[in-house]
Coordinates of C-alpha atoms in Angstrom, one line a residue:
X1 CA 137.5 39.6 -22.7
X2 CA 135.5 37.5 -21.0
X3 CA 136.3 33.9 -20.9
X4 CA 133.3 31.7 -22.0
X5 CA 132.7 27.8 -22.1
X6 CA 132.7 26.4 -25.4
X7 CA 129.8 24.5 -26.1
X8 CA 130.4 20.8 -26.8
X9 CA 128.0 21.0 -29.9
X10 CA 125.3 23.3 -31.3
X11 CA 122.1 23.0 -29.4
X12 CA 119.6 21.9 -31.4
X13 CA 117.0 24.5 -32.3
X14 CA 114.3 22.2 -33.3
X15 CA 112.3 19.7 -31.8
X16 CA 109.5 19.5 -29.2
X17 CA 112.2 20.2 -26.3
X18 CA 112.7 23.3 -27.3
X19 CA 109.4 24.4 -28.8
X20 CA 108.3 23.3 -24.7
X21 CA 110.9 25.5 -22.9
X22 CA 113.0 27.9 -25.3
X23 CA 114.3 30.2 -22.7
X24 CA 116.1 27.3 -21.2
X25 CA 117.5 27.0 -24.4
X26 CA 118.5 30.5 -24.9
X27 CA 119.9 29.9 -20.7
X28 CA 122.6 27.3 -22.1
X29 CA 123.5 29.2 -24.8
X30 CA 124.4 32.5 -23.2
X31 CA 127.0 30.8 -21.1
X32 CA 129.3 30.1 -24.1
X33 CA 128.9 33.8 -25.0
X34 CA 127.1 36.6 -26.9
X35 CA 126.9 33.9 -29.9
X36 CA 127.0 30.2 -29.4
X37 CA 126.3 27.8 -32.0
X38 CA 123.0 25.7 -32.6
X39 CA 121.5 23.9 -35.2
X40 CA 118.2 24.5 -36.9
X41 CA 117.7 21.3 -38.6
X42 CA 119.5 18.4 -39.0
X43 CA 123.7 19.2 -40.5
X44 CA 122.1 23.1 -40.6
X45 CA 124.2 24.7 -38.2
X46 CA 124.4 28.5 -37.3
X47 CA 125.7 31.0 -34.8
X48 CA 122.9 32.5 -33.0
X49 CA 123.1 36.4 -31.2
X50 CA 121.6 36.3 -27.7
X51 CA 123.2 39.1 -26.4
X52 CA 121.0 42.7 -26.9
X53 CA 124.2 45.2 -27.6
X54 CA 125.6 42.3 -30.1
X55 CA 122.3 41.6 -31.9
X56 CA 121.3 45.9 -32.4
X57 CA 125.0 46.2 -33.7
X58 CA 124.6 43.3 -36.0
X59 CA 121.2 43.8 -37.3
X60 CA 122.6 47.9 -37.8
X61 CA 126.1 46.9 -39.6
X62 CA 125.7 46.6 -43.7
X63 CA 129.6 47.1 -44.1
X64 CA 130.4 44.0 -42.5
X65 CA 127.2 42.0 -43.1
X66 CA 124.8 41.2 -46.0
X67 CA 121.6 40.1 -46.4
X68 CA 122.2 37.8 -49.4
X69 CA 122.2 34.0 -48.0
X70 CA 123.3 32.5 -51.6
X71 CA 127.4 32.2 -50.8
X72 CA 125.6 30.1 -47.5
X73 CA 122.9 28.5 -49.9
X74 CA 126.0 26.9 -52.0
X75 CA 126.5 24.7 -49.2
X76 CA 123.5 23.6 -47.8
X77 CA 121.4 20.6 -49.5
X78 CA 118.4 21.6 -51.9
X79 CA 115.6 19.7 -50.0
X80 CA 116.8 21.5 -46.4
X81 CA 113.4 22.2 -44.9
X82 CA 115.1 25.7 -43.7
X83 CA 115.5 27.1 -47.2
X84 CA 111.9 27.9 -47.4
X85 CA 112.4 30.7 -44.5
X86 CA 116.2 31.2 -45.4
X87 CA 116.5 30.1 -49.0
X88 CA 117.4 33.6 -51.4
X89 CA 114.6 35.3 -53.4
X90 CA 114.5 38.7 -54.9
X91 CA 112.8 40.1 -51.8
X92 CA 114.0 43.3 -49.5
X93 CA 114.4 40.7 -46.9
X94 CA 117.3 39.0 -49.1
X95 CA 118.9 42.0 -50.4
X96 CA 120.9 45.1 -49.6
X97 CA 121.6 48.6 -50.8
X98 CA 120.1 50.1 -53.6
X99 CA 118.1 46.6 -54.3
X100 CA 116.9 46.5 -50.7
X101 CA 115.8 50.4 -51.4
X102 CA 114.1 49.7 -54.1
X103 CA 111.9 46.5 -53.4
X104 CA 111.4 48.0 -49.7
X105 CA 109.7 51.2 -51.0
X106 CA 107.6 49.2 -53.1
X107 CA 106.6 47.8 -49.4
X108 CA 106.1 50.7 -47.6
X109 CA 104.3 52.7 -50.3
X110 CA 101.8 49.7 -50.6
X111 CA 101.5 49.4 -46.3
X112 CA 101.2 53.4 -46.6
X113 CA 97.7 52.6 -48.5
X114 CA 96.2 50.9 -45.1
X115 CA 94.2 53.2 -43.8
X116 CA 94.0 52.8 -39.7
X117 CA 90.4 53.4 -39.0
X118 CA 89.5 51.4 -42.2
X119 CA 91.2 48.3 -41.1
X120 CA 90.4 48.6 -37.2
X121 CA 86.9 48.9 -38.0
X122 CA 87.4 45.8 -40.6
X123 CA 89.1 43.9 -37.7
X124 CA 86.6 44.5 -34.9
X125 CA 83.7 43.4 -37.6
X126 CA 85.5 39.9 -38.8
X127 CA 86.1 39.4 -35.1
X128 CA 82.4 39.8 -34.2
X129 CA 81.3 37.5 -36.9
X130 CA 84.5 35.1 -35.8
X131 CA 83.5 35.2 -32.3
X132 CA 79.2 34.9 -32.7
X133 CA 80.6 31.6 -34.7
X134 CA 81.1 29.8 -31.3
X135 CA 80.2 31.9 -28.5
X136 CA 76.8 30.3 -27.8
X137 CA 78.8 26.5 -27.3
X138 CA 81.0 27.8 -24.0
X139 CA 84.1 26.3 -25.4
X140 CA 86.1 26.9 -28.4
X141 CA 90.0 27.1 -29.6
X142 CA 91.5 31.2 -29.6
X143 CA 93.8 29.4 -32.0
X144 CA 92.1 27.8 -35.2
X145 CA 89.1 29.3 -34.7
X146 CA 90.2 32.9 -33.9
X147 CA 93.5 33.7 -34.2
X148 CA 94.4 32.0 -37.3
X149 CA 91.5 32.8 -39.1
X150 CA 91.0 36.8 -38.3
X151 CA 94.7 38.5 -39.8
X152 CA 93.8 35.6 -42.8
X153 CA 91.1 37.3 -43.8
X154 CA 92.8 40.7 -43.4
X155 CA 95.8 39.8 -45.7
X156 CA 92.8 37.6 -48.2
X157 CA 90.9 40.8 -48.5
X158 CA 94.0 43.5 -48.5
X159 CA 95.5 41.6 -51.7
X160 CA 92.5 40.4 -53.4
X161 CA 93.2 36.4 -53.0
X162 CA 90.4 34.1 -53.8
X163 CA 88.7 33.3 -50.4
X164 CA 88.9 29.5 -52.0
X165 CA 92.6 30.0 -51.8
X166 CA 92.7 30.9 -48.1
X167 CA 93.8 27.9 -46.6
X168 CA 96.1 27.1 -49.1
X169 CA 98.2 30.7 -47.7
X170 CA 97.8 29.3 -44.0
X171 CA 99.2 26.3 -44.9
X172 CA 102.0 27.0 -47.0
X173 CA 103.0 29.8 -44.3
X174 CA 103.2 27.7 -41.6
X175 CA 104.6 24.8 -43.4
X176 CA 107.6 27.5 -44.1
X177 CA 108.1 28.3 -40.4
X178 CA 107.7 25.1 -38.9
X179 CA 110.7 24.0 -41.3
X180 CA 109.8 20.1 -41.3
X181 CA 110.2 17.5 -44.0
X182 CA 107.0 19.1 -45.9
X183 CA 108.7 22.7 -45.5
X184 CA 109.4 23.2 -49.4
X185 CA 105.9 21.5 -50.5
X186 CA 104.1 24.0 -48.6
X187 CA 106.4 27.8 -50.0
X188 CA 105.9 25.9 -53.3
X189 CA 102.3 26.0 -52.9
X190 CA 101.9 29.3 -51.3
X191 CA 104.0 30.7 -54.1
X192 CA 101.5 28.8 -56.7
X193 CA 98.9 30.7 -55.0
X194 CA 100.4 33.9 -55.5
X195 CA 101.8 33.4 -59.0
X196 CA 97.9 33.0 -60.2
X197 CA 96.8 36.1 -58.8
X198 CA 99.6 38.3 -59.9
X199 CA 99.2 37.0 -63.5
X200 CA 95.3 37.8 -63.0
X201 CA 96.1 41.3 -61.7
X202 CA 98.9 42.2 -64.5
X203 CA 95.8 41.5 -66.9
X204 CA 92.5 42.9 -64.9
X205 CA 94.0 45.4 -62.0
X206 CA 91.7 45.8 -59.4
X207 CA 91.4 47.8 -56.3
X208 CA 94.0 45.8 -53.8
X209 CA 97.8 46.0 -52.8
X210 CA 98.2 43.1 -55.5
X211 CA 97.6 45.3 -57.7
X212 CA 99.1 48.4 -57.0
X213 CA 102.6 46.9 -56.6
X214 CA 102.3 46.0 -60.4
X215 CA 101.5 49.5 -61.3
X216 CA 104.1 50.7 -58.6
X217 CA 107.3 52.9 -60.2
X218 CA 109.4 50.8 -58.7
X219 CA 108.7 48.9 -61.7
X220 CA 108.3 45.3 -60.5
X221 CA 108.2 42.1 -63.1
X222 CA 105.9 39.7 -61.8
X223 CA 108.1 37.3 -60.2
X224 CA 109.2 40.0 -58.1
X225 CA 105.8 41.2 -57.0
X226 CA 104.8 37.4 -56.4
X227 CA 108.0 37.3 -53.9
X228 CA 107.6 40.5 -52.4
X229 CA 104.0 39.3 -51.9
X230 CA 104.4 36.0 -50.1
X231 CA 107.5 37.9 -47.8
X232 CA 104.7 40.4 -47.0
X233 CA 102.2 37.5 -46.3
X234 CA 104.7 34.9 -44.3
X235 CA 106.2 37.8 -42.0
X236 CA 102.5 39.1 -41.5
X237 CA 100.3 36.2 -41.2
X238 CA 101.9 33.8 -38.7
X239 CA 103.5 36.2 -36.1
X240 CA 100.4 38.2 -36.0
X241 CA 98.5 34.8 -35.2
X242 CA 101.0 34.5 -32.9
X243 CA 101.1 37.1 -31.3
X244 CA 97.6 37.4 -30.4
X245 CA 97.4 33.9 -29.1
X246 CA 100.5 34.5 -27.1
X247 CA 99.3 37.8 -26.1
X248 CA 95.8 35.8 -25.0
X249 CA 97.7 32.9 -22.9
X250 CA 99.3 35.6 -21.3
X251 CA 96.1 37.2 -20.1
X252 CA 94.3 34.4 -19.4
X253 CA 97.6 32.9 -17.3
X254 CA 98.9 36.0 -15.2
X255 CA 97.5 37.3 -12.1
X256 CA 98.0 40.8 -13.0
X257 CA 94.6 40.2 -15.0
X258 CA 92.3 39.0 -12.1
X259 CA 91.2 36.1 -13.6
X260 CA 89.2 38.2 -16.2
X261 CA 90.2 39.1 -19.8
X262 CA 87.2 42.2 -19.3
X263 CA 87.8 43.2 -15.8
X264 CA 91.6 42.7 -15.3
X265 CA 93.9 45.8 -14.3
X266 CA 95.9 45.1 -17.2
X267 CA 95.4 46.3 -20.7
X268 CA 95.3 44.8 -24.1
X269 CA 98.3 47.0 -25.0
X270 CA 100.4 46.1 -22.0
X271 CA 99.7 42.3 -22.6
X272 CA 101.0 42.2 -26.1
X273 CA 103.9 44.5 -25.0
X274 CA 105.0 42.6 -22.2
X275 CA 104.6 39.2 -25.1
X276 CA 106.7 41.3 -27.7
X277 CA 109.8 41.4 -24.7
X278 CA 109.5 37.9 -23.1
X279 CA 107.6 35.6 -25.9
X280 CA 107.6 37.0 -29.0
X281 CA 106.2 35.3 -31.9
X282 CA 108.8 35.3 -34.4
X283 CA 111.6 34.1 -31.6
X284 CA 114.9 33.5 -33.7
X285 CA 115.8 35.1 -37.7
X286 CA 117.2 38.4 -38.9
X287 CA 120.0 36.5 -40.9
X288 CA 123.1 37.8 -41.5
X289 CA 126.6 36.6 -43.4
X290 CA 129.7 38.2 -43.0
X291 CA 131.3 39.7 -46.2
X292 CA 134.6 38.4 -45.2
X293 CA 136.8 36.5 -42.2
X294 CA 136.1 38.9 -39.1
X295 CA 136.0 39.4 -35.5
X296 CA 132.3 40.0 -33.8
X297 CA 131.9 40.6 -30.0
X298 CA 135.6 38.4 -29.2
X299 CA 133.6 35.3 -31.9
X300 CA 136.0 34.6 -34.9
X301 CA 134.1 34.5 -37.7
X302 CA 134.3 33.3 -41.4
X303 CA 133.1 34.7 -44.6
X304 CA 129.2 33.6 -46.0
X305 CA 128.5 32.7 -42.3
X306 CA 125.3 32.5 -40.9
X307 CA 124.0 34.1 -38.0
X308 CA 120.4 34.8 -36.1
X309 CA 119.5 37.0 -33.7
X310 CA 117.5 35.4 -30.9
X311 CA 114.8 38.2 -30.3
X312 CA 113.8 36.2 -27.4
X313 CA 117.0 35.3 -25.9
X314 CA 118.2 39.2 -26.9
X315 CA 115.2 40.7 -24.8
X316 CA 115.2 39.1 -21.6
X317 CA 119.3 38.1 -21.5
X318 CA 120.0 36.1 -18.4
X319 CA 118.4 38.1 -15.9
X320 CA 116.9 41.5 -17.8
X321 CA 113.2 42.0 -18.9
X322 CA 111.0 44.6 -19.4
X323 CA 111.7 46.0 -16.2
X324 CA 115.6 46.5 -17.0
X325 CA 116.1 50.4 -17.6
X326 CA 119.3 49.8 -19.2
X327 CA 118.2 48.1 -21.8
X328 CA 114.6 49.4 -22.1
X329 CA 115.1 52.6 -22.9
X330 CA 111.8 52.9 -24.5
X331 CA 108.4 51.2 -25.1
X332 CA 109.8 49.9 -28.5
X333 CA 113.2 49.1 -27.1
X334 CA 112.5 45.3 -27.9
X335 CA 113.7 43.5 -30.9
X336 CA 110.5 41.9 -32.1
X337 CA 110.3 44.2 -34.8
X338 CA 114.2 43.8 -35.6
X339 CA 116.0 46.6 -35.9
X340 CA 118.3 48.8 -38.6
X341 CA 117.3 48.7 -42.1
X342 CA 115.7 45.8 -42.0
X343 CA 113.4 47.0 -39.4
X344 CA 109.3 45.1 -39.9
X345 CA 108.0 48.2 -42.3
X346 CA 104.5 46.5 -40.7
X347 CA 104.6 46.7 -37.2
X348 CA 101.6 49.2 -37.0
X349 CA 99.2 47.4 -39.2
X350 CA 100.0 44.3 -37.4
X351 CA 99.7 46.0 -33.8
X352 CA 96.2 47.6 -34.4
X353 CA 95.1 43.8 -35.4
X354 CA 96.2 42.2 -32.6
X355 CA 94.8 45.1 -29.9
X356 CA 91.8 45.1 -31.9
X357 CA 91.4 41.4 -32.2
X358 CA 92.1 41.0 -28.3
X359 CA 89.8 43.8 -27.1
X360 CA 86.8 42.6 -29.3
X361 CA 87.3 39.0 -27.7
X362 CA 87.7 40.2 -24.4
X363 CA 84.7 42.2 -24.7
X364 CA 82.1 39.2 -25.4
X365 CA 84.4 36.7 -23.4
X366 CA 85.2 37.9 -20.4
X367 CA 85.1 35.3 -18.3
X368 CA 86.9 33.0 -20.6
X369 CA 89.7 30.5 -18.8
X370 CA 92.1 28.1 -19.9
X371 CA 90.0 24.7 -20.1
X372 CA 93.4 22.6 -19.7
X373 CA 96.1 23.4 -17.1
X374 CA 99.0 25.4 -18.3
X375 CA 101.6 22.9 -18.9
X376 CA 99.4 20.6 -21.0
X377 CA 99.6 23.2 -24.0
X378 CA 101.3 22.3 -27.1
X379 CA 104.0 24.9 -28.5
X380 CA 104.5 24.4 -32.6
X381 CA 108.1 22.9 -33.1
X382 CA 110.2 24.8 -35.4
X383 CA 113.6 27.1 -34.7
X384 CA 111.9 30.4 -35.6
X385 CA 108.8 30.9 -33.8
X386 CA 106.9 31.0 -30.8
X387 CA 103.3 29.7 -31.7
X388 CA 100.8 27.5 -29.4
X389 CA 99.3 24.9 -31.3
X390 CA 95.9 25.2 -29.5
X391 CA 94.7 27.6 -27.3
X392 CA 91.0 26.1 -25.1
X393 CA 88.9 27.6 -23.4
X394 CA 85.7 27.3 -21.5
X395 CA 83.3 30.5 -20.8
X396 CA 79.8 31.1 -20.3
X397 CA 77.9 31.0 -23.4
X398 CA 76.6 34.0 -25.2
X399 CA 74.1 34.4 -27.9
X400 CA 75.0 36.2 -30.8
X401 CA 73.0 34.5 -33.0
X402 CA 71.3 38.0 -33.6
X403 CA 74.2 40.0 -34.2
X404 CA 76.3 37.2 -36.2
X405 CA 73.4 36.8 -38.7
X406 CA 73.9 40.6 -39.1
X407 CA 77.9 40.7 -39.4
X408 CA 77.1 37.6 -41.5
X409 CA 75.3 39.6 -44.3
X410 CA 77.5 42.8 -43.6
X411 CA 80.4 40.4 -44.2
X412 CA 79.1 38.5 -47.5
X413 CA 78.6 42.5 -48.9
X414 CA 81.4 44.0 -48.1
X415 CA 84.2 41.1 -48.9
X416 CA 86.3 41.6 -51.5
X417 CA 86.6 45.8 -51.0
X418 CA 90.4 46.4 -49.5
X419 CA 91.2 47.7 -46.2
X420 CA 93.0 50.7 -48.5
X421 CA 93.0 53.9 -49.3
X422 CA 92.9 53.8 -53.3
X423 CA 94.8 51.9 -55.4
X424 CA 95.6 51.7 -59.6

């Protein structure tokens, strides 16, 4: 066995050090190890995978794991601002077996009803109408006034949420995954949200996902749908976001692209793969308890637990990346989707908003660069993510007055009517 330093204490996980420069972090930690201890908030303390081989065989073994967190929950305090991303709920993320089976179909049926052209060509209109809102000024933030606001209106329209509600979802999603003091305010609020429209739906079903996992066989009471809902929402909103303003940064920050988002040698597709293996937006979760006292990769470990894999740290190890054949066997040989049962039942929903999303911006933007150097960007502070805080940039200006008037009106018709197939 190999014989690894042990870490004086767990490196903390939190913080704006680590939101700055996480693969440092993840540097540290992979001396002491294929798991070495850190700490997500404060007294919160958990064994985090780095390793690839030790995080696939973790996230792929339900005999020796489980997904329930509430032997773990006993012991944490009630106001931890983790609990709102950790915290059990009778969701497929929190459940195994013939539970997990059950609330995951429910998923997957209700994903099933996305139709591909349907939402691409919803995308690329929202992001037309998003972009002609400040294309003519030169300037503008890829973050809060893109990014943010194009998969909200995807997830506002797919489930039928009142657009006067919208802000209240961002919010209470990314209250959850920065896991500060305002963490359980924000789930709470999110889940008010939700609670409202299920009870809404169970009366007056409409065409939307919201209501077609009430009427679904798996047979869901309403607290379960609302819970199913806001696990589809949190792990869909705020990576997505993420991803396409991590994917952007990239473009607008590496070579490889010219100096133009239109005219670069480099794709869409290639940027937001090459993001999934060294940056990718949801950086550190999948957690996992043991059922019992057991031995993992040469770690001792007790029963109840917890671990996270590190996709971040897991993708690139110490010296691997996307170039490493031995670990990339594949073009989805990353762990940003996890992996196993647990596996993201979105990931192809969420990939055709991101490419869409980036292609129409490049399009109308092309010339667009980063109006502050580099290092002077913010990073969101939190032990689960990878998300700027702003993204600026300067470009020429272009008038779409024209053809945002005309998305405008095509917009104000057409909201409300899913991104699905059918419904109830």
């Amino acid at each position: 066995m190999t014989p690894y330093a042990q870490p004086p204490r767990p490196l903390a996980l939190y913080g704006p050090e680590f939101a700055a420069d996480p693969q440092s972090h993840y540097r540290r930690l992979r001396r002491h190890g294929p798991l070495a201890p850190v700490r997500l908030a404060p007294g919160i303390d958990a064994l985090l995978v780095t390793d690839y081989q030790a995080a696939v065989d973790l996230l792929r073994d339900t005999h020796t794991f489980t997904k329930d967190p509430r032997a773990w929950q006993a012991t944490v305090p009630e106001d931890s601002p983790v609990l709102p991303m950790l915290g059990y709920r009778p969701t497929a993320l929190f459940s195994d077996g013939d539970v997990h089976a059950r609330y995951r179909d429910a998923i997957n049926d209700s994903l099933a009803l996305i139709e591909p052209h349907v939402l691409r060509a919803e995308v690329a209109r929202v992001a037309q109408r998003l972009i002609g809102e400040f294309a003519a000024t030169g300037n503008g933030d890829l973050i809060a006034q893109y990014a943010r606001r194009l998969p909200l209106h995807v997830f506002v329209t797919w489930f039928g949420v009142e657009p006067g509600d919208a802000e209240r979802i961002v919010n209470g999603i990314a209250g959850m995954f920065n896991s500060a003091e305002n963490a359980a305010t924000a789930y709470a609020d999110l889940v008010e949200v939700v609670t409202a429209l299920v009870a809404d739906r169970r009366a007056r079903p409409r065409r939307d996902l919201t209501s077609y996992l009430l009427g679904h066989p798996a047979n869901l009471d309403n607290d379960e749908t609302v819970r199913q809902i806001t696990l589809i929402m949190s792990a869909g909103h705020d990576p997505t976001t993420n991803l396409i303003g991590n994917a952007l940064l990239h473009m607008l920050t590496d070579a490889r692209y010219a100096g133009s988002l239109h005219g670069g040698a480099m794709t869409a597709y290639e940027a937001i793969d090459e993001v999934l293996w060294q940056d990718p937006p949801l950086a550190n979760l999948s957690a996992h308890y043991p059922r019992h006292d057991t031995e993992f990769h040469g770690v001792r470990l007790r029963a109840g637990q917890l671990l996270l894999v590190s996709y971040a740290a897991a993708n690139t190890r110490s010296t691997h990346g996307p170039s490493d054949l031995a670990v990339r066997s594949g073009a989805s040989a990353h762990l940003a989707w996890s992996a196993g049962p647990h596996r993201c039942p979105a990931k192809q929903p969420a990939l055709l908003i991101a490419m869409t999303a980036i292609e129409q911006l490049t399009s109308q933007l092309c010339d667009a660069e980063l109006a502050v150097p580099v290092g002077e960007l913010k990073w969101r502070p939190g032990p689960f993510h990878r998300a700027l805080v702003r993204l600026p940039v300067r470009f020429t200006p272009v008038d779409m007055s024209a053809e945002a008037h005309r998305l405008r009106a095509a917009g104000d018709a057409a909201d409300g009517a899913p991104a699905v197939s059918n419904g109830p």
